[in-house]
Amino acid sequence: MVTDLCTSILFVLCSAACVWRSTQERRRAESALRGFVAKTHTMLASIGEAVIFTGPSGHVEFVNAAAERITGHSATACAGKRLDEALRLVREDNLEPAHLVADQQDGQAENGSPVGMLLLRSDGKEISVEASSVAISDPEGSSDMKGHVLILRNTMREREYIEDLAWQASHDPLTIVMNRTEFELRLHSALETTQDGSRLRCESALMVLDIDRFRIVNDTYGRLAGDSLLQGVGARLEACLQADDVVARLGCDEFGVLLPNCSQQKLQDVSETLRACLSDAVFTWGTQPYTTSASIGVLNMADLETGASAEEALRFADVACHMAKRRGGNRVQLADLQDAELIHQVGEVSWCGRVRRAMESRDFCLYVQPIVEISSDGSPEAHSGCHAELLLRMKVGSSDEGVVEPGLFISAAERYGLMPEIDRWVVRTALERLSCVETPCFAQYAINLSGMSIADERFLDFVREQFSRSGVRPGLICFEITETVAISNFASATRFMHDLSGLGCRFALDDFGSGMSSFGYLKKFPVEYLKIDGSFVIDVVNDPVSCGIVAAINDMGHAMKCKTIAEYVGSPEVLQVLRGLGVDRAQGYYVGRPIPWVETERTC
C-alpha cells in the first residue's frame, strides 16, 4: 500500500516536471519565434525593395515600409484585402490588369521571374516597376502553398536615365531638334520598300535649309550669338511644321525637314512658309537685333528611282540648296532630277564623299612622271639628273591598276574644302618616303599645291615641320603653283615662296599662259621654272598662234632667268618644234608616262 502511494507520488512529480520543462521549452520557442518575427519585420521594413506577403487565400498579411511608399497605401489599409484589391498593377504593353499570383498558379508566369509593370498609385500617378512573385512552399514538403511574396522594384530612375540617353543619342544638344543620325534613319524608313513593292515615299518630301550669312553673325557678334541664332531657327521651324513632320540639324548651320505626308501643292506651300517664317524673324543678341534668311533645297521623293538611298536623297536636296544659295539666297530651289547642272553638282558631291573615304582608308597614292632636258638633236636625254613631278592618284580597287586621275575628283575636293588636307598628305608622304632612301632616283621632285593651302597660314608651318622631322634636303623639292593661284593669293603666295626659298626649296609656276598673265607680278616671285600650259604645246606643230605664244613665254622665262618646261609633249614632232624654240625641258607621254612612285633602281 505504501509502495503504491510512493510510486503514484513519484509519477505525479515526474509528470509535473515534464510539464514544467515542456512549458519552459514552449515559452522559449515562442519567445524565439517572436524575436525572429520581429527581426524579420524589422529587416523587411528597412530594405529598399517593396515586399508584400499574402496568405494561401491571396489576402495581404504583411506590407513593409518600402511597399507603403511605392504604392501610397498604408499597411493597415492593405491588411486583409485581396492582393488585386490592395495593389493595382497593369502590363506595360497593353495596360491590362496584371494578376501575378493567379498567373503563377496557372503556370502562365515563372516563379520569381521579374516582369515590367506599371503601378497605379493611390494618388493616381503611374510609375514603372519590376514585379516578381515567389510562392511560399510548405516546409514539410506538401504541395500546399502557404502564400506568396510579391517584390516590387521602382525602375523610374533607370527608365528616365535610359530615355535620357536615347534622347541625347537622337537629338542635337544645342537646338533640341533631331540630329543627323536619327534624321537619316527616319529618311531611310520613308524610302523603304513595302512587302507588296509599293513605295512609302510617294507622298513624302525632303528639304535641306542653309542659313544665309550665318558666318557674318558669328564673325560680327561672336559664336554665342551664332548659337542663339541656331536655337531660334530650330524653334521657329518646329513651330511652323505639323506634329508628324520631322526637323533636324544636319550640320553647322544646315537643317533638314522631312514631310511624310505631303502633296505637290502642300510641298510648295510649306517650303514657301518656312522661307518666309525665317525671313520675317528678328533675332536679338543683347540689345542688338538682327535678321536672317534661308536657302532651301526641296526634293519630291517620288521623283527618285526605286531603291534610292537616304544618302542619295540628301545629296539631291543639298545640291538644290547650294544652287539656291548661289542664286542669291532667301529662295526655294526644287531639285529637278533632269537638270544638267544639278546632275553635275551631285556628281561632284559624290566624288567629295569618295575623297573623304579615300583619306580615311588611305586610298591615295603617288605616281611619278619624269621631266627631261631637251637635247640639241631633239631627243630627250637620259633620265640621269632630270627632275620629276609627283602626281596624285586615288585607288578604286585592290591593285595599282585601279586608280582615278585627279581630273575627276580635284574640282570636288576644291569645292568642298578638302584640298588642304590632301596637300598635307602629299607633302608628308613624299618627304617620309624620300627620307628612307639614301640616293633618290631624281635630282628634284615637284609637288603641286592648291590655292587653299597657299592661303592657309598654318600650311607654311606644317611644311617647315615636315622638313625638320624628315631631314630631307629642301633643295630636293620643287613646289608647283599655278599662275592663277599665285596672283589670286598674291600676298600669301609671296610670303610662302620667299620663306621656303630661304630654306632652299625651288618653285615653278604651273599652267603659265592660261591665267591672268599679269607679268608685272612675276618679278615678285622667287620662281626658277615656268611651265608652259599644255593647251598651247599640243597645237604647237600645226597652229602658228600657239607656236608664237610658246615662243613668247619661253623668251620671257629666259629673260627672268627661269628655265622653261613644256607640258603635254606627246610626239617627236612636238619635241622637235620645242627644241627649235629653245625650250629647256619637256614633260609628257612621249618622254615618260606616269608610273607608280617606287624609289628603286628599277624606277631610275
mmCIF file of N, CA, C and O in Angstrom, residues 16 113 224 240 429 456 496 521 570:
data_model
loop_
_atom_site.group_PDB
_atom_site.id
_atom_site.type_symbol
_atom_site.label_atom_id
_atom_site.label_comp_id
_atom_site.label_asym_id
_atom_site.label_seq_id
_atom_site.Cartn_x
_atom_site.Cartn_y
_atom_site.Cartn_z
ATOM 1 N N ALA A 16 4.739 16.331 -13.471
ATOM 2 C CA ALA A 16 4.752 17.778 -13.270
ATOM 3 C C ALA A 16 6.047 18.374 -13.796
ATOM 4 O O ALA A 16 6.068 19.460 -14.415
ATOM 5 N N SER A 113 10.239 35.229 -61.563
ATOM 6 C CA SER A 113 10.728 35.921 -62.753
ATOM 7 C C SER A 113 10.239 37.371 -62.760
ATOM 8 O O SER A 113 9.031 37.616 -62.695
ATOM 9 N N LEU A 224 28.592 82.780 -79.532
ATOM 10 C CA LEU A 224 27.407 82.639 -78.687
ATOM 11 C C LEU A 224 26.179 83.197 -79.385
ATOM 12 O O LEU A 224 25.073 82.644 -79.270
ATOM 13 N N CYS A 240 6.504 76.013 -87.183
ATOM 14 C CA CYS A 240 5.842 76.146 -88.479
ATOM 15 C C CYS A 240 5.428 74.808 -89.083
ATOM 16 O O CYS A 240 4.744 74.784 -90.113
ATOM 17 N N THR A 429 53.721 62.436 -97.150
ATOM 18 C CA THR A 429 54.061 61.143 -97.741
ATOM 19 C C THR A 429 55.348 61.240 -98.553
ATOM 20 O O THR A 429 56.225 60.364 -98.470
ATOM 21 N N ASP A 456 46.334 79.298 -96.546
ATOM 22 C CA ASP A 456 46.246 78.844 -95.155
ATOM 23 C C ASP A 456 47.563 79.155 -94.445
ATOM 24 O O ASP A 456 48.612 78.593 -94.771
ATOM 25 N N PHE A 496 54.891 82.732 -98.783
ATOM 26 C CA PHE A 496 55.153 81.289 -98.799
ATOM 27 C C PHE A 496 56.407 80.975 -99.614
ATOM 28 O O PHE A 496 57.288 80.237 -99.169
ATOM 29 N N TYR A 521 53.691 90.997 -111.989
ATOM 30 C CA TYR A 521 53.802 90.367 -110.677
ATOM 31 C C TYR A 521 54.934 89.335 -110.625
ATOM 32 O O TYR A 521 55.401 88.986 -109.540
ATOM 33 N N GLY A 570 53.607 65.086 -126.565
ATOM 34 C CA GLY A 570 53.094 63.766 -126.889
ATOM 35 C C GLY A 570 53.637 63.141 -128.155
ATOM 36 O O GLY A 570 53.227 62.026 -128.507
#
